[in-house]
CSV table of C-alpha atoms in Angstrom, one decimal:
chain,number,residue,atom,x,y,z
A,1,UNK,CA,0.2,-0.3,-0.4
A,2,UNK,CA,3.1,2.7,1.1
A,3,UNK,CA,4.6,1.6,-2.8
A,4,UNK,CA,1.6,2.2,-4.7
A,5,UNK,CA,1.4,5.8,-2.8
A,6,UNK,CA,4.6,7.0,-3.6
A,7,UNK,CA,4.3,5.4,-7.0
A,8,UNK,CA,1.4,7.7,-7.2
A,9,UNK,CA,2.6,11.0,-6.1
A,10,UNK,CA,5.4,10.8,-7.4
A,11,UNK,CA,3.6,10.5,-10.9
A,12,UNK,CA,2.1,13.8,-9.6
A,13,UNK,CA,2.7,17.2,-11.1
A,14,UNK,CA,4.3,18.1,-8.1
A,15,UNK,CA,6.9,15.6,-8.2
A,16,UNK,CA,7.2,16.7,-11.8
A,17,UNK,CA,7.7,20.4,-11.1
A,18,UNK,CA,11.0,23.1,-11.1
A,19,UNK,CA,10.9,26.8,-10.9
A,20,UNK,CA,11.2,27.5,-14.6
A,21,UNK,CA,7.5,26.4,-14.2
A,22,UNK,CA,6.9,27.7,-10.3
A,23,UNK,CA,7.4,30.6,-11.6
A,24,UNK,CA,5.7,30.9,-15.4
A,25,UNK,CA,2.5,30.4,-13.4
A,26,UNK,CA,3.0,33.1,-11.1
A,27,UNK,CA,3.6,35.3,-14.2
A,28,UNK,CA,0.4,33.5,-15.8
A,29,UNK,CA,-1.9,34.9,-12.4
A,30,UNK,CA,-0.4,37.4,-12.2
A,31,UNK,CA,-1.9,38.4,-15.2
A,32,UNK,CA,-4.8,36.7,-14.6
A,33,UNK,CA,-5.2,39.0,-11.5
A,34,UNK,CA,-4.3,42.4,-13.4
A,35,UNK,CA,-7.2,41.3,-16.1
A,36,UNK,CA,-10.1,40.0,-13.0
A,37,UNK,CA,-8.9,42.3,-10.9
A,38,UNK,CA,-7.3,45.3,-12.1
A,39,UNK,CA,-9.8,45.1,-15.5
A,40,UNK,CA,-7.1,44.9,-18.2
A,41,UNK,CA,-8.3,44.0,-21.8
A,42,UNK,CA,-9.6,40.7,-19.9
A,43,UNK,CA,-11.1,39.8,-22.3
A,44,UNK,CA,-7.7,39.0,-24.4
A,45,UNK,CA,-5.7,39.0,-21.3
A,46,UNK,CA,-7.7,35.8,-19.3
A,47,UNK,CA,-7.1,33.1,-22.6
A,48,UNK,CA,-3.1,34.2,-22.4
A,49,UNK,CA,-2.4,34.2,-19.0
A,50,UNK,CA,-4.8,31.3,-18.8
A,51,UNK,CA,-3.3,29.1,-22.1
A,52,UNK,CA,0.5,29.9,-19.7
A,53,UNK,CA,-0.8,28.2,-16.7
A,54,UNK,CA,-2.1,25.0,-18.3
A,55,UNK,CA,0.9,25.1,-20.5
A,56,UNK,CA,3.4,25.1,-17.5
A,57,UNK,CA,1.9,22.5,-15.5
A,58,UNK,CA,4.0,19.3,-15.5
A,59,UNK,CA,1.4,15.7,-17.4
A,60,UNK,CA,-0.6,17.5,-19.2
A,61,UNK,CA,1.3,18.1,-22.7
A,62,UNK,CA,-1.4,19.8,-23.9
A,63,UNK,CA,1.3,21.2,-26.8
A,64,UNK,CA,2.9,17.4,-27.3
A,65,UNK,CA,1.1,15.9,-31.2
A,66,UNK,CA,-1.6,14.4,-29.6
A,67,UNK,CA,-2.7,17.8,-26.9
A,68,UNK,CA,-5.6,19.6,-27.5
A,69,UNK,CA,-3.9,22.1,-28.0
A,70,UNK,CA,-1.2,21.3,-30.5
A,71,UNK,CA,-4.5,21.2,-33.2
A,72,UNK,CA,-6.1,24.4,-32.2
A,73,UNK,CA,-2.5,26.1,-33.0
A,74,UNK,CA,-2.5,24.6,-36.3
A,75,UNK,CA,-4.5,27.8,-37.2
A,76,UNK,CA,-2.3,29.8,-35.5
A,77,UNK,CA,0.7,28.9,-36.4
A,78,UNK,CA,-0.7,28.3,-40.2
A,79,UNK,CA,-2.2,31.7,-40.6
A,80,UNK,CA,-5.0,31.3,-40.6
A,81,UNK,CA,-7.0,33.4,-37.1
A,82,UNK,CA,-4.9,35.9,-38.0
A,83,UNK,CA,-7.7,37.5,-40.8
A,84,UNK,CA,-10.7,36.2,-39.2
A,85,UNK,CA,-9.8,38.6,-36.7
A,86,UNK,CA,-9.3,41.1,-39.0
A,87,UNK,CA,-12.4,40.2,-40.1
A,88,UNK,CA,-14.9,41.0,-37.2
A,89,UNK,CA,-12.3,44.3,-36.3
A,90,UNK,CA,-13.9,45.7,-39.2
A,91,UNK,CA,-17.2,44.6,-38.8
A,92,UNK,CA,-16.6,46.1,-35.5
A,93,UNK,CA,-15.1,49.6,-36.6
A,94,UNK,CA,-16.7,52.6,-37.5
A,95,UNK,CA,-14.4,54.2,-40.0
A,96,UNK,CA,-16.0,57.7,-40.3
A,97,UNK,CA,-13.4,59.7,-38.4
A,98,UNK,CA,-10.5,58.5,-40.5
A,99,UNK,CA,-13.1,59.3,-43.8
A,100,UNK,CA,-14.1,62.7,-41.6
A,101,UNK,CA,-10.7,63.9,-41.2
A,102,UNK,CA,-7.8,61.9,-43.2
A,103,UNK,CA,-5.1,64.0,-42.3
A,104,UNK,CA,-5.4,61.3,-39.7
A,105,UNK,CA,-3.6,59.0,-41.7
A,106,UNK,CA,-0.6,60.3,-40.9
A,107,UNK,CA,-1.1,59.8,-37.6
A,108,UNK,CA,-1.4,56.1,-38.2
A,109,UNK,CA,2.1,56.1,-40.4
A,110,UNK,CA,4.1,58.1,-37.8
A,111,UNK,CA,2.8,55.3,-34.9
A,112,UNK,CA,4.7,53.1,-37.1
A,113,UNK,CA,8.1,54.2,-36.6
A,114,UNK,CA,8.8,51.9,-33.6
A,115,UNK,CA,8.4,49.0,-35.7
A,116,UNK,CA,11.8,49.8,-38.0
A,117,UNK,CA,13.2,50.8,-34.8
A,118,UNK,CA,13.2,47.2,-33.1
A,119,UNK,CA,13.8,45.7,-36.8
A,120,UNK,CA,17.2,47.2,-36.4
A,121,UNK,CA,17.4,47.5,-32.6
A,122,UNK,CA,17.1,43.1,-33.0
A,123,UNK,CA,20.1,43.6,-35.8
A,124,UNK,CA,22.2,44.6,-33.7
A,125,UNK,CA,21.2,42.9,-30.5
A,126,UNK,CA,22.5,39.2,-33.7
A,127,UNK,CA,18.5,38.3,-35.3
A,128,UNK,CA,18.6,38.0,-38.6
A,129,UNK,CA,16.7,39.8,-41.5
A,130,UNK,CA,13.9,37.8,-40.9
A,131,UNK,CA,13.3,37.0,-37.8
A,132,UNK,CA,14.0,40.8,-36.8
A,133,UNK,CA,11.6,41.9,-39.4
A,134,UNK,CA,8.8,39.6,-37.2
A,135,UNK,CA,10.1,41.2,-34.0
A,136,UNK,CA,9.5,44.5,-35.5
A,137,UNK,CA,5.7,44.2,-36.2
A,138,UNK,CA,5.6,43.7,-32.0
A,139,UNK,CA,5.5,47.9,-32.4
A,140,UNK,CA,2.1,48.1,-34.1
A,141,UNK,CA,0.5,46.6,-31.0
A,142,UNK,CA,-0.8,44.8,-33.1
A,143,UNK,CA,-1.8,41.1,-31.9
A,144,UNK,CA,-2.5,39.8,-35.8
A,145,UNK,CA,-0.8,41.1,-38.0
A,146,UNK,CA,1.9,40.2,-35.6
A,147,UNK,CA,1.4,36.4,-35.5
A,148,UNK,CA,0.3,36.4,-38.7
A,149,UNK,CA,4.1,37.8,-40.4
A,150,UNK,CA,6.6,35.7,-38.1
A,151,UNK,CA,4.1,33.0,-39.4
A,152,UNK,CA,5.3,33.8,-42.8
A,153,UNK,CA,8.5,35.1,-42.1
A,154,UNK,CA,9.9,33.4,-38.4
A,155,UNK,CA,7.5,31.2,-37.1
A,156,UNK,CA,10.4,29.2,-35.0
A,157,UNK,CA,9.5,32.9,-31.9
A,158,UNK,CA,5.9,32.4,-33.0
A,159,UNK,CA,5.7,32.6,-29.1
A,160,UNK,CA,7.0,34.8,-27.4
A,161,UNK,CA,6.5,37.5,-30.7
A,162,UNK,CA,2.8,36.1,-29.7
A,163,UNK,CA,2.8,37.4,-26.4
A,164,UNK,CA,4.6,40.2,-26.2
A,165,UNK,CA,2.4,41.6,-29.0
A,166,UNK,CA,-0.9,40.4,-27.4
A,167,UNK,CA,0.7,41.1,-23.7
A,168,UNK,CA,1.4,44.7,-24.7
A,169,UNK,CA,-1.7,45.0,-26.6
A,170,UNK,CA,-3.2,44.1,-23.0
A,171,UNK,CA,-1.7,46.5,-21.2
A,172,UNK,CA,-2.0,49.6,-23.4
A,173,UNK,CA,-4.2,51.1,-20.5
A,174,UNK,CA,-0.6,51.2,-18.0
A,175,UNK,CA,1.5,51.7,-21.2
A,176,UNK,CA,0.6,54.7,-23.1
A,177,UNK,CA,-0.5,57.4,-20.1
A,178,UNK,CA,3.2,57.8,-18.6
A,179,UNK,CA,4.2,58.5,-22.6
A,180,UNK,CA,2.2,61.1,-23.2
A,181,UNK,CA,1.8,63.2,-20.5
A,182,UNK,CA,5.6,62.9,-19.9
A,183,UNK,CA,5.6,64.6,-23.9
A,184,UNK,CA,2.7,66.5,-23.4
A,185,UNK,CA,2.1,69.8,-22.0
A,186,UNK,CA,-1.1,70.5,-19.5
A,187,UNK,CA,-1.8,73.3,-22.0
A,188,UNK,CA,-1.6,70.8,-25.0
A,189,UNK,CA,-4.3,67.7,-23.3
A,190,UNK,CA,-6.3,70.2,-22.1
A,191,UNK,CA,-7.0,71.3,-26.4
A,192,UNK,CA,-10.9,70.8,-27.5
A,193,UNK,CA,-11.4,69.7,-30.8
A,194,UNK,CA,-14.1,70.5,-33.1
A,195,UNK,CA,-16.7,67.8,-34.0
A,196,UNK,CA,-15.7,66.6,-36.9
A,197,UNK,CA,-18.2,66.0,-40.5
A,198,UNK,CA,-21.3,63.6,-40.8
A,199,UNK,CA,-19.5,60.8,-42.9
A,200,UNK,CA,-22.8,59.3,-46.0
A,201,UNK,CA,-23.3,55.9,-46.3
A,202,UNK,CA,-22.0,56.1,-49.7
A,203,UNK,CA,-19.1,56.7,-48.1
A,204,UNK,CA,-18.7,54.3,-45.9
A,205,UNK,CA,-19.7,51.8,-48.7
A,206,UNK,CA,-17.2,53.2,-50.8
A,207,UNK,CA,-14.2,52.8,-48.8
A,208,UNK,CA,-14.0,49.7,-48.1
A,209,UNK,CA,-13.5,48.9,-52.1
A,210,UNK,CA,-11.5,51.1,-52.8
A,211,UNK,CA,-9.1,50.8,-50.1
A,212,UNK,CA,-9.1,47.7,-50.8
A,213,UNK,CA,-8.7,48.0,-54.7
A,214,UNK,CA,-5.6,50.4,-54.3
A,215,UNK,CA,-3.5,49.1,-51.4
A,216,UNK,CA,-3.6,45.5,-52.7
A,217,UNK,CA,-2.8,46.3,-56.3
A,218,UNK,CA,0.4,47.7,-54.0
A,219,UNK,CA,0.4,45.9,-51.9
A,220,UNK,CA,-0.3,42.0,-53.4
A,221,UNK,CA,0.9,40.3,-49.9
A,222,UNK,CA,-0.7,42.3,-47.6
A,223,UNK,CA,-3.5,41.0,-49.5
A,224,UNK,CA,-5.4,38.1,-46.4
A,225,UNK,CA,-4.9,40.6,-44.2
A,226,UNK,CA,-6.3,44.4,-46.0
A,227,UNK,CA,-9.2,41.5,-47.5
A,228,UNK,CA,-10.3,40.8,-44.6
A,229,UNK,CA,-10.2,43.8,-43.0
A,230,UNK,CA,-12.0,45.9,-45.4
A,231,UNK,CA,-14.9,42.6,-46.3
A,232,UNK,CA,-15.3,42.5,-43.2
A,233,UNK,CA,-15.7,46.8,-43.0
A,234,UNK,CA,-17.8,46.3,-46.0
A,235,UNK,CA,-20.8,44.4,-44.5
A,236,UNK,CA,-21.3,46.3,-41.9
A,237,UNK,CA,-21.3,49.3,-43.3
A,238,UNK,CA,-24.4,48.4,-45.8
A,239,UNK,CA,-26.2,46.9,-44.6
A,240,UNK,CA,-28.1,44.7,-46.5
A,241,UNK,CA,-26.6,41.4,-44.0
A,242,UNK,CA,-27.2,42.2,-40.4
A,243,UNK,CA,-27.0,38.5,-38.9
A,244,UNK,CA,-23.8,38.8,-41.4
A,245,UNK,CA,-22.3,41.5,-39.1
A,246,UNK,CA,-23.8,40.7,-35.6
A,247,UNK,CA,-21.7,37.3,-36.1
A,248,UNK,CA,-18.7,38.8,-37.1
A,249,UNK,CA,-19.2,41.2,-34.1
A,250,UNK,CA,-20.1,39.5,-31.4
A,251,UNK,CA,-20.0,35.2,-31.2
A,252,UNK,CA,-16.6,34.6,-33.8
A,253,UNK,CA,-14.7,37.3,-32.5
A,254,UNK,CA,-15.7,35.7,-28.8
A,255,UNK,CA,-14.9,32.4,-30.2
A,256,UNK,CA,-11.7,33.3,-32.2
A,257,UNK,CA,-10.4,35.8,-29.3
A,258,UNK,CA,-10.5,32.4,-26.8
A,259,UNK,CA,-8.5,29.6,-29.4
A,260,UNK,CA,-5.9,33.3,-30.5
A,261,UNK,CA,-5.4,33.6,-26.5
A,262,UNK,CA,-5.1,30.2,-25.1
A,263,UNK,CA,-2.9,28.6,-27.8
A,264,UNK,CA,-0.6,31.7,-27.5
A,265,UNK,CA,-0.2,31.7,-23.3
A,266,UNK,CA,0.6,27.9,-24.2
A,267,UNK,CA,3.5,28.9,-26.1
A,268,UNK,CA,4.3,30.3,-23.4
A,269,UNK,CA,6.1,27.6,-21.6
A,270,UNK,CA,9.1,27.4,-19.0
A,271,UNK,CA,11.8,26.2,-21.9
A,272,UNK,CA,11.4,28.8,-24.4
A,273,UNK,CA,10.0,31.7,-22.5
A,274,UNK,CA,13.1,31.9,-20.0
A,275,UNK,CA,15.4,32.0,-22.1
A,276,UNK,CA,18.0,34.9,-23.7
A,277,UNK,CA,16.6,35.8,-26.9
A,278,UNK,CA,13.1,35.5,-25.7
A,279,UNK,CA,14.1,38.2,-22.9
A,280,UNK,CA,15.8,40.0,-25.8
A,281,UNK,CA,12.2,40.2,-28.1
A,282,UNK,CA,10.0,40.9,-24.7
A,283,UNK,CA,12.3,43.9,-24.0
A,284,UNK,CA,12.6,45.3,-28.2
A,285,UNK,CA,8.8,44.6,-28.0
A,286,UNK,CA,8.3,47.1,-25.5
A,287,UNK,CA,11.2,49.5,-27.1
A,288,UNK,CA,9.3,49.5,-29.8
A,289,UNK,CA,5.4,49.3,-28.2
A,290,UNK,CA,6.8,52.7,-26.9
A,291,UNK,CA,8.2,54.7,-29.7
A,292,UNK,CA,5.5,53.8,-32.2
A,293,UNK,CA,3.3,55.6,-29.4
A,294,UNK,CA,6.0,58.6,-28.1
A,295,UNK,CA,6.0,59.2,-32.4
A,296,UNK,CA,1.9,59.7,-33.2
A,297,UNK,CA,2.1,61.7,-30.2
A,298,UNK,CA,4.8,63.3,-31.3
A,299,UNK,CA,3.6,64.0,-34.8
A,300,UNK,CA,0.7,65.2,-33.3
A,301,UNK,CA,2.7,67.8,-31.0
A,302,UNK,CA,3.7,69.3,-35.4
A,303,UNK,CA,-0.1,68.5,-36.1
A,304,UNK,CA,-1.4,70.8,-32.8
A,305,UNK,CA,2.1,73.5,-34.1
A,306,UNK,CA,0.4,73.8,-37.9
A,307,UNK,CA,-3.1,73.4,-37.0
A,308,UNK,CA,-2.5,76.6,-34.5
A,309,UNK,CA,-3.4,74.6,-31.8
A,310,UNK,CA,-6.5,72.8,-33.1
A,311,UNK,CA,-5.6,69.5,-32.6
A,312,UNK,CA,-5.2,67.8,-29.7
A,313,UNK,CA,-1.6,66.0,-29.9
A,314,UNK,CA,-2.8,63.3,-27.9
A,315,UNK,CA,-4.6,61.6,-30.7
A,316,UNK,CA,-1.5,60.7,-32.0
A,317,UNK,CA,-1.1,58.0,-29.6
A,318,UNK,CA,-3.8,56.3,-30.8
A,319,UNK,CA,-1.8,55.3,-33.8
A,320,UNK,CA,-1.1,52.3,-32.8
A,321,UNK,CA,-3.3,49.3,-33.9
A,322,UNK,CA,-4.6,48.7,-31.0
A,323,UNK,CA,-8.9,48.9,-31.8
A,324,UNK,CA,-10.6,50.6,-29.8
A,325,UNK,CA,-8.1,50.6,-26.5
A,326,UNK,CA,-5.3,53.4,-27.8
A,327,UNK,CA,-8.0,54.7,-27.9
A,328,UNK,CA,-10.0,54.9,-24.7
A,329,UNK,CA,-6.8,55.3,-23.6
A,330,UNK,CA,-6.0,59.0,-25.3
A,331,UNK,CA,-9.9,59.7,-23.7
A,332,UNK,CA,-9.3,58.7,-20.3
A,333,UNK,CA,-5.9,60.6,-20.2
A,334,UNK,CA,-7.7,63.9,-22.1
A,335,UNK,CA,-11.1,63.8,-19.7
A,336,UNK,CA,-8.9,63.6,-16.5
A,337,UNK,CA,-6.6,67.1,-18.2
A,338,UNK,CA,-10.9,68.4,-18.6
A,339,UNK,CA,-14.1,66.8,-18.5
A,340,UNK,CA,-15.7,68.6,-20.5
A,341,UNK,CA,-13.3,67.3,-23.1
A,342,UNK,CA,-14.4,64.0,-25.7
A,343,UNK,CA,-11.6,62.6,-27.5
A,344,UNK,CA,-12.6,59.1,-28.4
A,345,UNK,CA,-13.9,60.0,-31.8
A,346,UNK,CA,-11.2,62.6,-33.1
A,347,UNK,CA,-8.6,59.2,-31.4
A,348,UNK,CA,-10.5,56.4,-32.8
A,349,UNK,CA,-9.3,58.6,-36.8
A,350,UNK,CA,-5.6,57.7,-36.2
A,351,UNK,CA,-6.5,54.2,-34.5
A,352,UNK,CA,-8.4,52.9,-38.3
A,353,UNK,CA,-5.2,54.6,-39.7
A,354,UNK,CA,-3.2,52.7,-37.4
A,355,UNK,CA,-4.8,49.0,-37.8
A,356,UNK,CA,-4.6,49.8,-41.4
A,357,UNK,CA,-0.8,51.1,-41.4
A,358,UNK,CA,0.5,47.7,-39.7
A,359,UNK,CA,-1.2,45.9,-42.4
A,360,UNK,CA,1.0,48.0,-44.4
A,361,UNK,CA,3.7,47.7,-43.3
A,362,UNK,CA,3.7,43.6,-42.6
A,363,UNK,CA,3.4,43.3,-46.2
A,364,UNK,CA,6.1,45.5,-47.3
A,365,UNK,CA,8.3,43.2,-44.6
A,366,UNK,CA,7.2,40.4,-46.6
A,367,UNK,CA,8.6,41.8,-50.3
A,368,UNK,CA,10.8,43.3,-48.9
A,369,UNK,CA,12.7,39.4,-46.9
């Protein structure tokens, strides 16, 4: 009997757990705390954190050749889930602010500077050009784009890059406000912007068609992301397929988010995550995202000067692709400085432009490398 109990004890995960796995379990629990207690993007962070928790519990083999999460992960590895997420984002996003204020596309473009900053930094740290391009795309704060590009160029880095990209997307409310306050004055943060002009239904229907044709003609490699983004927006603005729109905005979006999140988190096992290469990726990703935010704000300051104080430079921070989290952060900071300020719709212009910009940047990198 004693021998049976001893054999049973030795077969449990308690005897197989390493300190590295305990550390990863602690990190996963910290992410769960931030998501549940603090409310930091729980739709993203809870699946990611729970995937991390599962994969670091010894003996489960969920990512093994016959494991449940291994099969779910195939959609991530093969680049299936990211374009589907873009379809859902398109069906959930109003492109009206961008159409009403086309200048905001410049802020979206400026915020992509972090991508190329991190690319250069990764090369200097010893990564090859394809790995560096995959790391750089984290700066766009666009998880689906990061997954898609990495799957094409450096699939062996898919786990740490996807985890970094989605983690920084979820932590936008923590990372962005200090950067915004550091680079802007109180006077600039208090600027109230004029209400945007109304955008007609005709404009909203034509926009995704024109962007699809022009962008994919220019960069065919961006077709999966841009095509699905604009298709999703077209079904929304057409007004004739409400059931498709409802499905894309709700059930389909949440299904893909759950699967994508838990499979991304499951790539953060102790052996993969706790090594110098992964730590470099995490640091470079944070630098890329921070530089992207900063470059958007700085270009916003240029537009503030050129407009003689009519543009609030904070909206440049929304030029990263984290939709709509970055726009919400701008709105929150703006209301703290001036309770009568309403910047959300103004920030959505650069935010939408950032989504398009990161997909275009991915297309450029695919063409180059």
